[in-house]
Short mmCIF file of C-alpha atoms in Angstrom, two decimals:
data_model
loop_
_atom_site.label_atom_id
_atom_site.label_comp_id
_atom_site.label_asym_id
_atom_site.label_seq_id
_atom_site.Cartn_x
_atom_site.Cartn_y
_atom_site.Cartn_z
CA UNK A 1 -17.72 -11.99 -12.89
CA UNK A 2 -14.26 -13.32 -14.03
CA UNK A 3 -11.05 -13.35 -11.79
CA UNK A 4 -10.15 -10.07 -13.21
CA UNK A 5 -12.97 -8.27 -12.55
CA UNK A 6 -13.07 -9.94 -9.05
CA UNK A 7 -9.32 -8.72 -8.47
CA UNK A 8 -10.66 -5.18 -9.60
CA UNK A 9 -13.90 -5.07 -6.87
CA UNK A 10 -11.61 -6.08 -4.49
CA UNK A 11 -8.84 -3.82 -4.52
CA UNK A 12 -12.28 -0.90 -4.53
CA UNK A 13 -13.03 -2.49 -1.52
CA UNK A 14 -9.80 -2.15 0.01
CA UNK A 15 -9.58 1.50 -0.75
CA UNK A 16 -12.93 2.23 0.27
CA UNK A 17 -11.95 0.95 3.52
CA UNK A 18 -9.01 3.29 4.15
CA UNK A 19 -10.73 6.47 2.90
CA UNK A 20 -13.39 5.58 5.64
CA UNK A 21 -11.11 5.16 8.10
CA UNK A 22 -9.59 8.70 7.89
CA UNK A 23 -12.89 9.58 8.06
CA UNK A 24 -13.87 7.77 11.65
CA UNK A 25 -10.68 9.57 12.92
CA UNK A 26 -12.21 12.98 11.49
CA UNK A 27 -15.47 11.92 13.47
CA UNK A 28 -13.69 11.25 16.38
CA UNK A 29 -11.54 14.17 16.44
CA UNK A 30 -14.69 16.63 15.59
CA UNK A 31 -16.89 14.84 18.32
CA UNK A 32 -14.46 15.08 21.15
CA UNK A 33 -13.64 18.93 20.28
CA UNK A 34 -17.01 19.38 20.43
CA UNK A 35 -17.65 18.30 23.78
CA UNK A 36 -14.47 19.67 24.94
CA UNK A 37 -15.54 23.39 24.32
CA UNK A 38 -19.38 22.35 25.72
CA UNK A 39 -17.38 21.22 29.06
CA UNK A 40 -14.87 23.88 29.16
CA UNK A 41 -18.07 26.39 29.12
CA UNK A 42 -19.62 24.89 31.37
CA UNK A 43 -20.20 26.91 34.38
CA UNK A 44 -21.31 24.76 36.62
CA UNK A 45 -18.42 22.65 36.87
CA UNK A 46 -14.97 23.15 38.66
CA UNK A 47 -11.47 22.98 37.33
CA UNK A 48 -11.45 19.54 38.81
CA UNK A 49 -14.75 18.72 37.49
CA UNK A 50 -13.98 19.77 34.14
CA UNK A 51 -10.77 17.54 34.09
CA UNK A 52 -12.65 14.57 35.39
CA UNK A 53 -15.36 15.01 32.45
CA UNK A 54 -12.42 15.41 29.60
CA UNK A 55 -10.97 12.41 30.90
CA UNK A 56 -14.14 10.64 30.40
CA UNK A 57 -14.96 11.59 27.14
CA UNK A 58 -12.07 11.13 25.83
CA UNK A 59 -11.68 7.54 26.91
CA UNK A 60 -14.99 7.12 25.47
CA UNK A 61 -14.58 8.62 21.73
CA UNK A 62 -11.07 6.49 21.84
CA UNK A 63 -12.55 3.40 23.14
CA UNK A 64 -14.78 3.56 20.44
CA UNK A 65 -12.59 4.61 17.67
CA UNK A 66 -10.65 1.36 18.80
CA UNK A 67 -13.47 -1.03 17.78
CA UNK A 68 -14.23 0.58 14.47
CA UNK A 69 -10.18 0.75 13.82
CA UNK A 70 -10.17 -3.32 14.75
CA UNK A 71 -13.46 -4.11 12.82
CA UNK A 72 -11.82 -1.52 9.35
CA UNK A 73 -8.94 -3.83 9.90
CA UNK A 74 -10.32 -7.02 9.80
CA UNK A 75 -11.81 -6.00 6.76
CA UNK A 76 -9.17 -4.59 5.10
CA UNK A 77 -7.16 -7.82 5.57
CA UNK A 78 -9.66 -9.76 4.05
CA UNK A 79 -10.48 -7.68 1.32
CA UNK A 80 -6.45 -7.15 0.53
CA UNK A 81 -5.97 -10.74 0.49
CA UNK A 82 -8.59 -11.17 -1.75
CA UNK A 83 -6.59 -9.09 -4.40
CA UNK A 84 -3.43 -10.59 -3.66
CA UNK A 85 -4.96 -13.76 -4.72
CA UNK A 86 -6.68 -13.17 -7.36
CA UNK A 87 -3.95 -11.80 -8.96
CA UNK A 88 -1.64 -14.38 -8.19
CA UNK A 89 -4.33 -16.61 -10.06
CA UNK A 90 -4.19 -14.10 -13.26
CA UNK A 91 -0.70 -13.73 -13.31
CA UNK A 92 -0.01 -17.81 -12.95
CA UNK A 93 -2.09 -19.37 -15.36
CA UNK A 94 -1.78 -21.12 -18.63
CA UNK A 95 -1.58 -18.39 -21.84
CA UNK A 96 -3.33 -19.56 -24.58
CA UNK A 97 -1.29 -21.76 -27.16
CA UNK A 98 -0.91 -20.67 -30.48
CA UNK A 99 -1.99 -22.52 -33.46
CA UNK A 100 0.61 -25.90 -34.16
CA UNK A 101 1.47 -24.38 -37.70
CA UNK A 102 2.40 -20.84 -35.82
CA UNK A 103 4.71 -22.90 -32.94
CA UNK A 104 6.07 -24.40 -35.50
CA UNK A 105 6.83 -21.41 -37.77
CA UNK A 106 8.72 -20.10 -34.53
CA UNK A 107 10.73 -22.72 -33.97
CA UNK A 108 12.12 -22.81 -37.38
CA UNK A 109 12.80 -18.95 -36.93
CA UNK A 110 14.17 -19.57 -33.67
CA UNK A 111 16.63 -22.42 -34.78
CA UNK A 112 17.15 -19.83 -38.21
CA UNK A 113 18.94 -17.09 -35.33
CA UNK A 114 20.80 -19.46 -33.49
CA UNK A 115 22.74 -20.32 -36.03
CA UNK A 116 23.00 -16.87 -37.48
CA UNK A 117 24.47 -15.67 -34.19
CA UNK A 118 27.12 -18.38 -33.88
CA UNK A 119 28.20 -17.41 -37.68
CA UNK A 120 27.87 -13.68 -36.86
CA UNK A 121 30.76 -11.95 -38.05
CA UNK A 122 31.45 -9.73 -35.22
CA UNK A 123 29.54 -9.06 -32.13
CA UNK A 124 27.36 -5.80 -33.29
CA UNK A 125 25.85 -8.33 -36.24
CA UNK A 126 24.81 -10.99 -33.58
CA UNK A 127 23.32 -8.47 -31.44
CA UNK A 128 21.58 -6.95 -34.28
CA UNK A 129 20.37 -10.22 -35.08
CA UNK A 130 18.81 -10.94 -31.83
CA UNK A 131 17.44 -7.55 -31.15
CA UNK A 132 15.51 -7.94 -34.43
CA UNK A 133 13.97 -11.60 -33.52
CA UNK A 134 12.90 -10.17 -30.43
CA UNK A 135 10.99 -7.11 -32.00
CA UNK A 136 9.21 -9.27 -34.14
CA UNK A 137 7.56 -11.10 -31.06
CA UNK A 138 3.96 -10.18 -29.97
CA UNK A 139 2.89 -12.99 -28.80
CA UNK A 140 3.29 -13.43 -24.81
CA UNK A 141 3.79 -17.38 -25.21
CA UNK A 142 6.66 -16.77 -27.57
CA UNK A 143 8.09 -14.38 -25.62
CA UNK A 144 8.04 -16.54 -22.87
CA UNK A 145 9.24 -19.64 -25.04
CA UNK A 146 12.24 -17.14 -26.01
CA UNK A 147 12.97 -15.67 -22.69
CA UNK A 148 13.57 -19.59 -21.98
CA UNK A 149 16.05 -19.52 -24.64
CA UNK A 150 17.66 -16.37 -23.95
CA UNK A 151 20.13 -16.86 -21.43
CA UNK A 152 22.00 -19.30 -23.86
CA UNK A 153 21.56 -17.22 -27.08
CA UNK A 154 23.18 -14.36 -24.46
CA UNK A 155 25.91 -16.49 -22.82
CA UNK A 156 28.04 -15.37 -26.34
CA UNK A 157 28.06 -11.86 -25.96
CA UNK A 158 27.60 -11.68 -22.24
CA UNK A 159 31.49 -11.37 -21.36
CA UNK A 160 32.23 -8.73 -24.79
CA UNK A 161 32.28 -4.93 -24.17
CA UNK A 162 29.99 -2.93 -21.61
CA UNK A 163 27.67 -1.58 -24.69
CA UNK A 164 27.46 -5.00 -25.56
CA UNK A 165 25.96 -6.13 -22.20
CA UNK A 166 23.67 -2.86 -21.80
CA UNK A 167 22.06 -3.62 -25.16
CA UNK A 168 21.84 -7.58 -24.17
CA UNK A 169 19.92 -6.13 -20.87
CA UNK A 170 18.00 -4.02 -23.42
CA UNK A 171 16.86 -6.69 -25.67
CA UNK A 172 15.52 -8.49 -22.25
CA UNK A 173 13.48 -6.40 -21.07
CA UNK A 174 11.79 -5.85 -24.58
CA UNK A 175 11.25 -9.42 -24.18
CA UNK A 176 10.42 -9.28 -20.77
CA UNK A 177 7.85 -6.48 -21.44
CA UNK A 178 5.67 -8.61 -23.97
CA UNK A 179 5.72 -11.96 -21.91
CA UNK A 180 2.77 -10.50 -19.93
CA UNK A 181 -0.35 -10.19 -21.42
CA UNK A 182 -1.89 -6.49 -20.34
CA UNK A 183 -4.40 -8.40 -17.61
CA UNK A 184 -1.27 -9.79 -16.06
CA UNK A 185 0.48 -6.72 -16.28
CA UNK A 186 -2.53 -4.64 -14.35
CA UNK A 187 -2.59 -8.17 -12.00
CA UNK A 188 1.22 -7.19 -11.10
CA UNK A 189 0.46 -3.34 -10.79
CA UNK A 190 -2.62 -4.24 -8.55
CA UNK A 191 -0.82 -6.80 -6.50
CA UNK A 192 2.42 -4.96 -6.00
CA UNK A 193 0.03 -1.71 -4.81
CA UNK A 194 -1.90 -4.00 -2.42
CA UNK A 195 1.49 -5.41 -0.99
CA UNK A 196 2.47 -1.86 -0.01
CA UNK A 197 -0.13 -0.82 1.55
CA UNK A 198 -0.71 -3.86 3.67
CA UNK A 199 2.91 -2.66 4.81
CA UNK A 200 1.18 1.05 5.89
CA UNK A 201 -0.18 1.19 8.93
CA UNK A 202 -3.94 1.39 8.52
CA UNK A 203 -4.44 1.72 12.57
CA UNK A 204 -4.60 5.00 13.16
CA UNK A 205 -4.97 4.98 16.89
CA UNK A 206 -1.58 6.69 17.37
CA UNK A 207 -3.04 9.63 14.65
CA UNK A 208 -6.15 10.12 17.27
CA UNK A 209 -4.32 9.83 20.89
CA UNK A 210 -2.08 12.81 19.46
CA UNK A 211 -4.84 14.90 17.98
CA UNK A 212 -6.59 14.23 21.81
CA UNK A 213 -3.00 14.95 23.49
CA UNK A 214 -2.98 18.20 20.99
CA UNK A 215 -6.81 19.39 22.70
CA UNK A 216 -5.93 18.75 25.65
CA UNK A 217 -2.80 20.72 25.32
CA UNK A 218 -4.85 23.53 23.90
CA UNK A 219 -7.21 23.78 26.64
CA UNK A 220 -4.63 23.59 29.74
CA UNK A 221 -3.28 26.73 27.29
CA UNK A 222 -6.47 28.98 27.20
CA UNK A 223 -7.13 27.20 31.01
CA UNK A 224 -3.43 29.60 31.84
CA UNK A 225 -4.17 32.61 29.70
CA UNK A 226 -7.30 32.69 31.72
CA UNK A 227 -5.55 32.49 35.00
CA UNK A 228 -8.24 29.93 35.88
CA UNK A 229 -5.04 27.47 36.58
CA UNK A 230 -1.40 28.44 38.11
CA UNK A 231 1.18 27.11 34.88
CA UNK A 232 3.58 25.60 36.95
CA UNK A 233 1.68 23.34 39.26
CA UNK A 234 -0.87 21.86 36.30
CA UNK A 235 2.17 21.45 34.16
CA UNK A 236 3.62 19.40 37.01
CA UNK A 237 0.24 17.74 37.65
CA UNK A 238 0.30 16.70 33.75
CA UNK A 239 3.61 15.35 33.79
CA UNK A 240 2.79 13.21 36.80
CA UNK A 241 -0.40 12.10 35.61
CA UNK A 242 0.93 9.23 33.17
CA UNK A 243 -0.53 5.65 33.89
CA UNK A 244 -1.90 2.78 32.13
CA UNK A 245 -5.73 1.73 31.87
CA UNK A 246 -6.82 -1.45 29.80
CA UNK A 247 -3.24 -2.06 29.20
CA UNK A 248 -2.87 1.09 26.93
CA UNK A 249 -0.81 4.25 28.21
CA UNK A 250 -2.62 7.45 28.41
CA UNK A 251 -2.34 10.99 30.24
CA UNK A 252 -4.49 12.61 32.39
CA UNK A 253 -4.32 16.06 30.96
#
């Protein structure tokens, strides 16, 4: 398996690992409804028992969640790196050198359109000039030879009119475009992509507490409709109920 393909797996991996962990916070979120409507029908337990067994269970399915988000993480990282560096690898090495008799034939071209933009006869001629050189290179170690050049074949027209300058900026990013070969190109894509969503946040801990906050909610709702609880006094009781337990806030609800 060459770097490329290695690059590839690895950015699978990473993906494979965020699907799954939207799907741990789907588990999570199913599970602890489900047990919520078991212990709200639960007849044999009081108001107060039923609050003591939702707060259980739902420090359990959390707890739990946390060590699968932590070990998805770890993962990820690893696996994210991975494609960071591989591409890196791609997109720094060596391009393969052209025949002497082919670097050689460029050169002579090259030192051929220097000296026909000097002797241009107006701006719009040089430009042309250039702009046609450029086309003519498909080769990403001559384009990279010529983007080298560039800035001085450039510095000419660089302070002429505004559609002078836009067609200079033109020109470069022709060049610019064929410098890569299309591995590097999918390396940059693929890096660039990994990069951003290293910057997402794949812990999705927040996501669950509200979905558990949102239950909760829901059943202190159907708990008033019922008259089972007075509003005013649990809604007090909730607001009050706010602490910390492993270091983490949560809400007795």
């Amino acid at each position: 398996m060459n770097k490329f393909e290695k690059m590839g797996q690895s950015y699978a991996q990473m993906e494979q690992i965020r699907e799954s962990v939207k799907g741990l916070v789907r588990e999570a979120k199913q599970g602890f409804e489900k047990r919520e409507t078991e212990i709200l029908q639960d007849v044999t337990l009081t108001h107060v028992g039923q609050k003591q067994q939702l707060d259980k269970v739902r420090g359990q399915y959390l707890n739990q969640l946390l060590g699968q988000l932590q070990s998805a993480k770890k993962e990820f990282d690893k696996t994210s790196d991975n494609a960071v560096a591989f591409a890196d690898e791609i997109l720094l090495a060596e391009l393969e050198k052209p025949s002497a008799a082919a670097e050689a034939e460029f050169e002579r071209r090259l030192t051929a359109l220097k000296t026909d933009t000097v002797l241009a006869a107006n701006t719009k001629s040089g430009l042309s000039k250039l702009e046609t050189f450029v086309n003519t290179i498909d080769n990403p170690y001559f384009a990279r030879k010529m983007m080298a050049e560039f800035p001085a074949l450039a510095a000419s027209f660089v302070n002429k009119d505004v559609s002078s300058q836009l067609k200079l900026g033109h020109i470069n990013t022709k060049l610019t475009n064929v410098a890569s070969t299309e591995e590097q190109k999918q390396a940059q894509q693929i890096k660039e992509s990994t990069l951003s969503k290293k910057d997402q946040p794949l812990n999705m801990i927040s996501i669950i507490m509200l979905r558990l906050k949102r239950s909760a909610i829901r059943w202190l709702t159907i708990s008033v409709i019922q008259n089972r609880i007075p509003a005013k006094s649990n809604l007090i009781e909730h607001e009050s109920s706010k602490g910390v337990r492993n270091g983490r806030p949560f809400y007795f609800t």
